[in-house]
JSON list of C-alpha atoms (C1' of nucleotides) in Angstrom, two decimals:
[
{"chain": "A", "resi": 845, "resn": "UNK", "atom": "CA", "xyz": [-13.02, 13.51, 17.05]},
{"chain": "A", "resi": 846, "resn": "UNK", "atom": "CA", "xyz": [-11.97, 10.20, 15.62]},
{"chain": "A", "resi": 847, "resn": "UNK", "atom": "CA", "xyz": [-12.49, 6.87, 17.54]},
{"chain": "A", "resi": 848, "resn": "UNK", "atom": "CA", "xyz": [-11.60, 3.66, 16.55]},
{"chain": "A", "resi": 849, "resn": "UNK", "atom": "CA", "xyz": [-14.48, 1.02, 17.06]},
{"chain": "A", "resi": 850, "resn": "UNK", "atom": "CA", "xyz": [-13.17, -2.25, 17.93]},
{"chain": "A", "resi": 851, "resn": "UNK", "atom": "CA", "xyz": [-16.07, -4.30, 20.28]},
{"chain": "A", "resi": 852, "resn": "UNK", "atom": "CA", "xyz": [-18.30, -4.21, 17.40]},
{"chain": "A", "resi": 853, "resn": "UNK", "atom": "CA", "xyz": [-16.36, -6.31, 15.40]},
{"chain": "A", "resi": 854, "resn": "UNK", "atom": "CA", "xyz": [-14.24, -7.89, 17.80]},
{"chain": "A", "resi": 855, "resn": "UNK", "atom": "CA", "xyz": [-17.72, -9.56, 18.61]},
{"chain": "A", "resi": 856, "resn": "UNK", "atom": "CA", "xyz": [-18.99, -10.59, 15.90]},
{"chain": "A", "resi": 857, "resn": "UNK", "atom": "CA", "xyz": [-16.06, -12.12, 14.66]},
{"chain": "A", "resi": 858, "resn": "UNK", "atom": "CA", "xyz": [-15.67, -13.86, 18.12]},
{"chain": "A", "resi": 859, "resn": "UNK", "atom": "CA", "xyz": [-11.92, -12.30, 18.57]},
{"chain": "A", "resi": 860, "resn": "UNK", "atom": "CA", "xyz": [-10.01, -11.73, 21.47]},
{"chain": "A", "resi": 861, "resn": "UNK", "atom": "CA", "xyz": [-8.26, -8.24, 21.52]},
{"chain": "A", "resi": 862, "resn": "UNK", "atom": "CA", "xyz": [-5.21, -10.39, 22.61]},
{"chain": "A", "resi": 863, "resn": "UNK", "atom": "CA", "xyz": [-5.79, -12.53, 19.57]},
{"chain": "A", "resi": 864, "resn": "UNK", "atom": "CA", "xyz": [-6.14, -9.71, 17.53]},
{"chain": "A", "resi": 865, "resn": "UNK", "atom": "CA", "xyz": [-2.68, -8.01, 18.87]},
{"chain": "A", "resi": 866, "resn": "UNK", "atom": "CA", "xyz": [-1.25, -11.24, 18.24]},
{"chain": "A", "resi": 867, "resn": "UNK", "atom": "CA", "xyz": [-1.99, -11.63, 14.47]},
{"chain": "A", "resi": 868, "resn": "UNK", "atom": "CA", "xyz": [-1.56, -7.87, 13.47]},
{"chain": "A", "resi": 869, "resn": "UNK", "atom": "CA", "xyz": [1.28, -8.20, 15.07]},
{"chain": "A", "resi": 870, "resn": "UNK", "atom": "CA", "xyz": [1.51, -5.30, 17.78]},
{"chain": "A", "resi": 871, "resn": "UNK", "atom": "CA", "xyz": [1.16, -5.96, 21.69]},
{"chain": "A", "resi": 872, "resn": "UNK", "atom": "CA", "xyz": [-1.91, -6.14, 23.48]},
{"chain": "A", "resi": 873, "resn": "UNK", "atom": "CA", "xyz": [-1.08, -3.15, 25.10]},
{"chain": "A", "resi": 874, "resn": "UNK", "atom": "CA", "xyz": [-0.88, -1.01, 22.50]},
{"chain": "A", "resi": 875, "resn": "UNK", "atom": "CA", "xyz": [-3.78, -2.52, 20.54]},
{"chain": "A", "resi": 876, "resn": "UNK", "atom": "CA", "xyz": [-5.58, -1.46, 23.51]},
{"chain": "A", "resi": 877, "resn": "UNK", "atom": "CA", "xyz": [-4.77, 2.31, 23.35]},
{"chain": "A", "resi": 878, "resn": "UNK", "atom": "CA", "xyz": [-5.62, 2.29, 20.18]},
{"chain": "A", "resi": 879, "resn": "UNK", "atom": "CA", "xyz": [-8.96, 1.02, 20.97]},
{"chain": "A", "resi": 880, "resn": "UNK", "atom": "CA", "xyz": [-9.86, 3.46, 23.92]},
{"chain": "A", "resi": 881, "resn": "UNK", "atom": "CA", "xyz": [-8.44, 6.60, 22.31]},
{"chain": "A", "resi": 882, "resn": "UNK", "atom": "CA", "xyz": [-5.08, 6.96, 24.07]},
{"chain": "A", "resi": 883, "resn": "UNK", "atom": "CA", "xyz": [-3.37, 7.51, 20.71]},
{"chain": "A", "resi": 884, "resn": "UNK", "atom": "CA", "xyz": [-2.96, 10.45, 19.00]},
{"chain": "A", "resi": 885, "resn": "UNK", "atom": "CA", "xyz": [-1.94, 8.76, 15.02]},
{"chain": "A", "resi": 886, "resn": "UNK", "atom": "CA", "xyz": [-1.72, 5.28, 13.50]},
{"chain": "A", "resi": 887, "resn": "UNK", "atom": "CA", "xyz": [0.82, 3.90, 10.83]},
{"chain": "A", "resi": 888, "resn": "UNK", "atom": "CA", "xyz": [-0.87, 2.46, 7.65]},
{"chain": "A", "resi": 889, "resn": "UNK", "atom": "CA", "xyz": [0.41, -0.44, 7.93]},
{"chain": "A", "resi": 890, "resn": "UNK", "atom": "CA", "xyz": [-1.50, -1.05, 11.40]},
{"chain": "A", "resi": 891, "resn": "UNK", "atom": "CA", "xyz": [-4.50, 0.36, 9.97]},
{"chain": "A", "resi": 892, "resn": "UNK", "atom": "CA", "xyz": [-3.48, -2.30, 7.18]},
{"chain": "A", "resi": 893, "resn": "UNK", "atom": "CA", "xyz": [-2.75, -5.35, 9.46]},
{"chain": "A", "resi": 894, "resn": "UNK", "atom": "CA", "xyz": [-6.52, -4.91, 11.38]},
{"chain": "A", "resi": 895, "resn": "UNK", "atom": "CA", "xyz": [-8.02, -4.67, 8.00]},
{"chain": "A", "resi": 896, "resn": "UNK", "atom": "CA", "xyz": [-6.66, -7.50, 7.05]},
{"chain": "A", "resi": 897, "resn": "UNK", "atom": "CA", "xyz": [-7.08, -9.68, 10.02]},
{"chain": "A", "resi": 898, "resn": "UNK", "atom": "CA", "xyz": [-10.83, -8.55, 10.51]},
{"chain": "A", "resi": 899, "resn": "UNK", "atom": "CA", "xyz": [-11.28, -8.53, 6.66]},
{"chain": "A", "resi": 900, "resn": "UNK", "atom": "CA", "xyz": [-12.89, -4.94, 6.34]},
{"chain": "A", "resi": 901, "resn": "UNK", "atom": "CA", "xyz": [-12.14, -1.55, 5.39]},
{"chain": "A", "resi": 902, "resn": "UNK", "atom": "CA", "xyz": [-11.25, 0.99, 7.28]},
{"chain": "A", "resi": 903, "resn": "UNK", "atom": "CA", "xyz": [-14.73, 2.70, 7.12]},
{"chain": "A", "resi": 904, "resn": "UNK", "atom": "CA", "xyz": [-15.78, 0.02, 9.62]},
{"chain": "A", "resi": 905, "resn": "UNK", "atom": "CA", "xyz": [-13.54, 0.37, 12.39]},
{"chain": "A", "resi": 906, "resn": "UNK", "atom": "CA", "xyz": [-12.62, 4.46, 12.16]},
{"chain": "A", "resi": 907, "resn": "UNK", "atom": "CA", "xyz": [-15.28, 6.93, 13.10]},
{"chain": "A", "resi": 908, "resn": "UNK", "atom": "CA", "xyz": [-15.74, 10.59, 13.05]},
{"chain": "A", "resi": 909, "resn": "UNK", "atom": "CA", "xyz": [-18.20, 12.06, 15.60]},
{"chain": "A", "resi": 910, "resn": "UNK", "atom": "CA", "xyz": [-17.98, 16.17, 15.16]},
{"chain": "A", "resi": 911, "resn": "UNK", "atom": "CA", "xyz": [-16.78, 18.04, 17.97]},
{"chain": "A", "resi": 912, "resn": "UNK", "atom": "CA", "xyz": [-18.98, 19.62, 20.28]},
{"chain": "A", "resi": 913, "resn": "UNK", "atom": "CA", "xyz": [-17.80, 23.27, 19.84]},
{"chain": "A", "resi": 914, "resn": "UNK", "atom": "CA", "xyz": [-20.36, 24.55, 22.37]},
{"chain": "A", "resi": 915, "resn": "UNK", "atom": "CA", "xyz": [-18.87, 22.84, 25.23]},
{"chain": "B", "resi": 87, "resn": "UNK", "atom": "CA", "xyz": [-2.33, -1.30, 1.60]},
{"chain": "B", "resi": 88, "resn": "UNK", "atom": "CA", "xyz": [-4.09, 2.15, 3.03]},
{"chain": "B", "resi": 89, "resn": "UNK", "atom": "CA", "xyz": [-5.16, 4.33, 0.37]},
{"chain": "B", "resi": 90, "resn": "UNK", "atom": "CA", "xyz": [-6.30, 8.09, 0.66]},
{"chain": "B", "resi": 91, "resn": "UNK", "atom": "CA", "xyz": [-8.79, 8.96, -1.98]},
{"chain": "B", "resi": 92, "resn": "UNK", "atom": "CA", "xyz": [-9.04, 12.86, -1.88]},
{"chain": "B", "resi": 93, "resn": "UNK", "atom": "CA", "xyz": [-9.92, 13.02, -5.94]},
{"chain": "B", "resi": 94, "resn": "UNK", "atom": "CA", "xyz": [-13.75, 12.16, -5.71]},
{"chain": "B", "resi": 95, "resn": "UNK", "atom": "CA", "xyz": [-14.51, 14.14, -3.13]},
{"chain": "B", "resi": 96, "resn": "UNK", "atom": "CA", "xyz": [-12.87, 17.46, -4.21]},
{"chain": "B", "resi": 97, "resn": "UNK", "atom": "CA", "xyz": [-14.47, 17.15, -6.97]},
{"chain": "B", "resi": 98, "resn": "UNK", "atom": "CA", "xyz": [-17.70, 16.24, -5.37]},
{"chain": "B", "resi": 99, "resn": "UNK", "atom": "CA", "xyz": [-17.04, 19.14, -3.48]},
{"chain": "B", "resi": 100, "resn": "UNK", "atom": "CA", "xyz": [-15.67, 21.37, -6.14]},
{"chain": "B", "resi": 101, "resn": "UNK", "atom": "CA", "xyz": [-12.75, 22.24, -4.13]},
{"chain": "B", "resi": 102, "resn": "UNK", "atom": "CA", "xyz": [-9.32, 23.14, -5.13]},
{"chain": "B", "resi": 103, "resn": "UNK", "atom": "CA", "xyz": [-6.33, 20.57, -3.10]},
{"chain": "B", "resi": 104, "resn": "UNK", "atom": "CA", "xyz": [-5.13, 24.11, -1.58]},
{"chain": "B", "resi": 105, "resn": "UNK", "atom": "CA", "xyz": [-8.39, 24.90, -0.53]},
{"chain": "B", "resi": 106, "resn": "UNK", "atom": "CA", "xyz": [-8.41, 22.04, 1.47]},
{"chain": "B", "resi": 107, "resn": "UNK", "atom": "CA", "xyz": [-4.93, 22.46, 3.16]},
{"chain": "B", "resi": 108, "resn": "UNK", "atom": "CA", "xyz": [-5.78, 25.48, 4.08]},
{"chain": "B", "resi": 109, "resn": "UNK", "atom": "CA", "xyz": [-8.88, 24.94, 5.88]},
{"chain": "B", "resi": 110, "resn": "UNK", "atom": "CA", "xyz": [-7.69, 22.03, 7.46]},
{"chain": "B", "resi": 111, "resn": "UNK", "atom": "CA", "xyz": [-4.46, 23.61, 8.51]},
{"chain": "B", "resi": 112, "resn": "UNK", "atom": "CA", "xyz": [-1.79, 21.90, 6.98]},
{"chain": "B", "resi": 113, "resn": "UNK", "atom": "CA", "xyz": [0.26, 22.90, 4.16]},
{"chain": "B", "resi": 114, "resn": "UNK", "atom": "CA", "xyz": [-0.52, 22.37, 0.60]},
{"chain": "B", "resi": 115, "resn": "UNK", "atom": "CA", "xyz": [2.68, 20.41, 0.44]},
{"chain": "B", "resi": 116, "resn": "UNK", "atom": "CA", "xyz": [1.67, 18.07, 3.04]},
{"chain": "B", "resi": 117, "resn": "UNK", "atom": "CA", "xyz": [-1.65, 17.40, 2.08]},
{"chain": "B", "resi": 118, "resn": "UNK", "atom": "CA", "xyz": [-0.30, 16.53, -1.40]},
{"chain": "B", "resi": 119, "resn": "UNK", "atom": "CA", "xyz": [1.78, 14.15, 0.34]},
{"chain": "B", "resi": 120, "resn": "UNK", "atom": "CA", "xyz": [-1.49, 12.64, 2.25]},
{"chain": "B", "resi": 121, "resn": "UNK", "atom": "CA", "xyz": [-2.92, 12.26, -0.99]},
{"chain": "B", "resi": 122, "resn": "UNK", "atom": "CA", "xyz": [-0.56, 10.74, -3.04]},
{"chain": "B", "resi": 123, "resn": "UNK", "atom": "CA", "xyz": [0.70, 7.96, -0.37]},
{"chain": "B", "resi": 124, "resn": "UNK", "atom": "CA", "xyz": [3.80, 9.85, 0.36]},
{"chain": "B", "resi": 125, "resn": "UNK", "atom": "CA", "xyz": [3.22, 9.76, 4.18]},
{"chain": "B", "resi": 126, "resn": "UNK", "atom": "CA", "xyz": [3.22, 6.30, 6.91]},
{"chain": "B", "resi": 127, "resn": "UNK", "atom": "CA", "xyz": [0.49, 7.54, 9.09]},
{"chain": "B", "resi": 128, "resn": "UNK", "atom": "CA", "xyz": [-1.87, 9.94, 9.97]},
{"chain": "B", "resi": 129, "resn": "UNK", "atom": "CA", "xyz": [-2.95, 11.88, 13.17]},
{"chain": "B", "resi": 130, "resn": "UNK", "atom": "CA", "xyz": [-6.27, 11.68, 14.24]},
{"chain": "B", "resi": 131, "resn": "UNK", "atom": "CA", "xyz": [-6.01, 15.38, 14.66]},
{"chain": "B", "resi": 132, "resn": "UNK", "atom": "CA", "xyz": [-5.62, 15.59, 10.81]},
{"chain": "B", "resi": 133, "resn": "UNK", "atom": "CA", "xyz": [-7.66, 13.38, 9.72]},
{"chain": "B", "resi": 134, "resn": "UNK", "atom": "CA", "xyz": [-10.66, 15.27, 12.13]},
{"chain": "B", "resi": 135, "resn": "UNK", "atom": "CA", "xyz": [-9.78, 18.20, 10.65]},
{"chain": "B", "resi": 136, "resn": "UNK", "atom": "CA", "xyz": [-10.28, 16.38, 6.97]},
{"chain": "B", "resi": 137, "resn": "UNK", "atom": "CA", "xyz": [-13.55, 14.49, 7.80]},
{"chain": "B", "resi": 138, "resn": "UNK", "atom": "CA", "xyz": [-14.80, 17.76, 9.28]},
{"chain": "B", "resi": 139, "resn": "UNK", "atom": "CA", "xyz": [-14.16, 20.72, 6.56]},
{"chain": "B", "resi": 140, "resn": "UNK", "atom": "CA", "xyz": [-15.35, 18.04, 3.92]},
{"chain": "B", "resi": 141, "resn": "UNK", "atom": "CA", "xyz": [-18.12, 16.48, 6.49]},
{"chain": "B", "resi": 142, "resn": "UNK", "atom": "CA", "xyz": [-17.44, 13.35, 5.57]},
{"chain": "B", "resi": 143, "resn": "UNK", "atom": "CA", "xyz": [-16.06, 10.36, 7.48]},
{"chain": "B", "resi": 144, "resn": "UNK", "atom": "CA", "xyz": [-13.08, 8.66, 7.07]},
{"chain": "B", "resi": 145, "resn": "UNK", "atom": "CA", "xyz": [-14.27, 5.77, 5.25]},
{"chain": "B", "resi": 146, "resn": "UNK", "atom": "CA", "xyz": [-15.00, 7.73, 2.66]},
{"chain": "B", "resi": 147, "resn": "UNK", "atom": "CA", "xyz": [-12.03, 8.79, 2.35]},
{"chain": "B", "resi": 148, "resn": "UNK", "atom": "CA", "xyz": [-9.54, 6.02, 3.63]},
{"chain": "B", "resi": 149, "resn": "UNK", "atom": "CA", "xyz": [-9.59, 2.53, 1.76]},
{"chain": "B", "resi": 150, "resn": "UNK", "atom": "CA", "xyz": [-7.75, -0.53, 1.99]},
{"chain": "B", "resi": 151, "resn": "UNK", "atom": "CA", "xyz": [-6.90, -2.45, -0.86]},
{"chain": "B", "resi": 152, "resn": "UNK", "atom": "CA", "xyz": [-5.79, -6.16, -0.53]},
{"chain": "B", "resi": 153, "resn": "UNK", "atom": "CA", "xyz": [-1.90, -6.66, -0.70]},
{"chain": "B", "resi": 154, "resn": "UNK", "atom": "CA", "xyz": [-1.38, -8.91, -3.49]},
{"chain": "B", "resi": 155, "resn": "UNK", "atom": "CA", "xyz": [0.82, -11.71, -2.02]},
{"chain": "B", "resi": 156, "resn": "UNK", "atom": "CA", "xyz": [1.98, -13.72, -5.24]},
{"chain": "B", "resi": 157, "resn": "UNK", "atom": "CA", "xyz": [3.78, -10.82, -6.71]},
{"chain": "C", "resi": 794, "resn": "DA", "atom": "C1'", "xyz": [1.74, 29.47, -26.97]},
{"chain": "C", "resi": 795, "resn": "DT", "atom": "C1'", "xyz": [1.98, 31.60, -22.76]},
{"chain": "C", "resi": 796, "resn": "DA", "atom": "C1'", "xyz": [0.62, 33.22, -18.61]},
{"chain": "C", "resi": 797, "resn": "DA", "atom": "C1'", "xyz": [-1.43, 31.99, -14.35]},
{"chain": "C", "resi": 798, "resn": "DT", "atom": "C1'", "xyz": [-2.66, 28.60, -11.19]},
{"chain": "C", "resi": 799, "resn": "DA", "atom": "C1'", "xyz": [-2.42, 24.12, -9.06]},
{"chain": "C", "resi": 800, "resn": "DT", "atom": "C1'", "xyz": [-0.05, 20.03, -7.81]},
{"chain": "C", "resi": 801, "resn": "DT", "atom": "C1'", "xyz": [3.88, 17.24, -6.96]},
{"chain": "C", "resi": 802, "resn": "DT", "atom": "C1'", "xyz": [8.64, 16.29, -5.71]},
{"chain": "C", "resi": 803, "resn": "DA", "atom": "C1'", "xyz": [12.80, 17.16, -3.10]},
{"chain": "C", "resi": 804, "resn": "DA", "atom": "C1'", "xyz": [15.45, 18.32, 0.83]},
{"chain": "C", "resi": 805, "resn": "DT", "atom": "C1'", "xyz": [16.16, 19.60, 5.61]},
{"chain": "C", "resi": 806, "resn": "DG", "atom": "C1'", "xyz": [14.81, 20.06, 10.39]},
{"chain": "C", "resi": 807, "resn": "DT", "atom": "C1'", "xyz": [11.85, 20.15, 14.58]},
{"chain": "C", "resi": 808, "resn": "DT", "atom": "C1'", "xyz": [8.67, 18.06, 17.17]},
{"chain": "C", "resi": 809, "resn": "DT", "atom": "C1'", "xyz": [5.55, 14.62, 18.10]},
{"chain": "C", "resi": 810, "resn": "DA", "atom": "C1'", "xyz": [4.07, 10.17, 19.00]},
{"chain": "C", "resi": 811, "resn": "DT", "atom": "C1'", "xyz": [3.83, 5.09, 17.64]},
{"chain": "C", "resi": 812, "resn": "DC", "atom": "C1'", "xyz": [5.03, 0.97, 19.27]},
{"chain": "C", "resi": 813, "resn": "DA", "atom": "C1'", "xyz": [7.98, -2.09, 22.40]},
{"chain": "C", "resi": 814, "resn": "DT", "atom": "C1'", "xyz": [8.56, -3.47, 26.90]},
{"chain": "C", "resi": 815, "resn": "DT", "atom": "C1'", "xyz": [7.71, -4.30, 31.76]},
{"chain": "C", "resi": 816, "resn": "DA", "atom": "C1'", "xyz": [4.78, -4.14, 35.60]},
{"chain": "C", "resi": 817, "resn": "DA", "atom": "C1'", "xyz": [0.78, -3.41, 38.05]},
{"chain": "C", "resi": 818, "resn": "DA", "atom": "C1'", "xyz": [-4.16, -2.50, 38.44]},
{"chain": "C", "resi": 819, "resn": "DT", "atom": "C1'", "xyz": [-8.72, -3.57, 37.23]},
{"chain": "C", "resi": 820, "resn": "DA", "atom": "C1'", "xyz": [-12.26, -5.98, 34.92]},
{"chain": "C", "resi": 821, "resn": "DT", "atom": "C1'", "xyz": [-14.33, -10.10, 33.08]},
{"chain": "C", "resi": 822, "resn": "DT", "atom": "C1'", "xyz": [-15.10, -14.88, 32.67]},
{"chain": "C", "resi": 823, "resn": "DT", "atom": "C1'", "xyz": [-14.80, -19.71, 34.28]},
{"chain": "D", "resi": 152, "resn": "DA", "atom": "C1'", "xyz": [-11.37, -17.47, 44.00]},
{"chain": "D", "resi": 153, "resn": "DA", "atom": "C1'", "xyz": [-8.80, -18.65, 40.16]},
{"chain": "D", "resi": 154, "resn": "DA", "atom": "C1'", "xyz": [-7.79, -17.83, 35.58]},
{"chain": "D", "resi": 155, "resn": "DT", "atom": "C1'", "xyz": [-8.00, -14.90, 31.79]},
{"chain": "D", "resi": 156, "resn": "DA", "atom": "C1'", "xyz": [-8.54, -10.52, 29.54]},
{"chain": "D", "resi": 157, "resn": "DT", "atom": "C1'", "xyz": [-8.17, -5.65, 29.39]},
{"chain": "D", "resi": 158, "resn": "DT", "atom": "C1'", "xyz": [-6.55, -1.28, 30.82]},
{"chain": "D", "resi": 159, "resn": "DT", "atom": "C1'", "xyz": [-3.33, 1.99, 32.82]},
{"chain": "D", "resi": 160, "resn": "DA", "atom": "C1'", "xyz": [1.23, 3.70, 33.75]},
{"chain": "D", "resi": 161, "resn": "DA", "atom": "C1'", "xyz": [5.94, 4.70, 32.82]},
{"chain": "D", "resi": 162, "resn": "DT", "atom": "C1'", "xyz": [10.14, 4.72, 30.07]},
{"chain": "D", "resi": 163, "resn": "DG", "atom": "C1'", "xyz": [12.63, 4.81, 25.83]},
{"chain": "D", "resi": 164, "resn": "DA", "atom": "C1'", "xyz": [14.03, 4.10, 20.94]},
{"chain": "D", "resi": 165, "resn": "DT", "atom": "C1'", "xyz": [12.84, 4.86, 16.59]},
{"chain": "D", "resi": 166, "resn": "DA", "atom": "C1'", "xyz": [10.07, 6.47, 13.02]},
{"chain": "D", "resi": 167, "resn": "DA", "atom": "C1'", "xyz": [7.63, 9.81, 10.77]},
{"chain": "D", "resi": 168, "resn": "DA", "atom": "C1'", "xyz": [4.23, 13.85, 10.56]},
{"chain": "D", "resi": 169, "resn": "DC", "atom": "C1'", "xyz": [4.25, 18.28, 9.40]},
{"chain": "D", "resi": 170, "resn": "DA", "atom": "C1'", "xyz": [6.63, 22.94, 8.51]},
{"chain": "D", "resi": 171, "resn": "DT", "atom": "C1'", "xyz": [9.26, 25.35, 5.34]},
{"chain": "D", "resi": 172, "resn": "DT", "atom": "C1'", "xyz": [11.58, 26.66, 1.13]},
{"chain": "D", "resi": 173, "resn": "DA", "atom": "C1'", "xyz": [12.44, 25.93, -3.56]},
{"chain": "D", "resi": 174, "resn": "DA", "atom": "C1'", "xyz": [11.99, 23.91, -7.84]},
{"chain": "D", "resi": 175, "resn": "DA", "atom": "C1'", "xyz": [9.73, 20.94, -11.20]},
{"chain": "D", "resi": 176, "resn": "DT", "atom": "C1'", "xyz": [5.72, 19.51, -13.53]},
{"chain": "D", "resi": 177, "resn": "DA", "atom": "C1'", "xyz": [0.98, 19.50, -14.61]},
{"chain": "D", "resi": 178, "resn": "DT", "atom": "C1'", "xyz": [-3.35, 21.76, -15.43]},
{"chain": "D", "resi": 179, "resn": "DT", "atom": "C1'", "xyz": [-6.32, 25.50, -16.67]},
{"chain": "D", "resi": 180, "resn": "DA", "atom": "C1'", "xyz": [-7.34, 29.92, -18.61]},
{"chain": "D", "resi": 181, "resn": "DT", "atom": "C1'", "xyz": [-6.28, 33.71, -21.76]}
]
DNA sequence: ATAATATTTAATGTTTATCATTAAATATTT
DNA sequence: AAATATTTAATGATAAACATTAAATATTAT
C-alpha cells in the first residue's frame, strides 16, 4: 500500500495541517484525507503544491509498505 | 512539476516498458502515458502495483522538479 | 535495408475519484 | 472549559485515469 506521511514533516517544519491546506491551496478537509489514507489518487499538481510548500521531494512524504498477502 | 522517471530503473532492471504494463496491470498504452507526463494523477492502486513489481518505492521513481517562475 | 519489436500518439468512452463545500464529531492545546 | 485543530460524513461537479483500437514513429535485430 501507499501512505502519505505528513506528521513527520509537518513537525519539523512547525506547520499546521490547516496552514498547510491553506498555502497548497486545497481545504483542510481534504488535505486531511489525503493524510490518513481516505483517498484513492492525487493530481500532480497537489503532489506539486506540498512539495513545494514543505520544500522536498516526493520520496519524503509518499511511502510504499508491501502488502501483507498472507492476511 | 511531478516527474515519473521509469528509464533508470527499467534499465536497472533490464525490463522491457511492456513488461512492466503487463505485470502491473495496465496497458502498455497507459503506462507510456505515466511515463512520458501524459497523465494529471495517479492512483495509489497503480502506483502500488509499480513500486511493488519493480520493489522499489515511489521516490525512486516520482521526482519533483522546481517550477521555474521567471519564464 | 527490412523485418520484427517496442514505444508513443491520437481518439473515444466508461468509470472512478479528486477536490469543494457544509456540517458535525472528536481530538488537542491553551 | 474554551479555543483551536483535526477528522469524519455526505453530496455533487468536474476532471481525469485507464481501457481499447488504430496508427505513427522509434528502436533493435537480422
Amino acid at each position: 500500500m501507499i501512505i502519505i506521511r505528513l506528521d513527520r514533516i509537518l513537525a519539523d517544519r512547525k506547520m499546521k495541517l490547516n496552514e498547510l491546506a491553506e498555502k497548497v491551496g486545497i481545504s483542510n478537509v481534504n488535505l486531511s484525507c489525503l493524510k490518513t489514507g481516505k483517498v484513492k489518487a492525487i493530481r500532480f499538481s497537489t503532489l506539486n503544491a506540498i512539495c513545494k510548500v514543505l520544500n522536498c521531494q516526493p520520496g519524503d512524504i509518499l511511502e510504499y509498505i508491501e502488502d501483507n498477502e498472507e492476511m
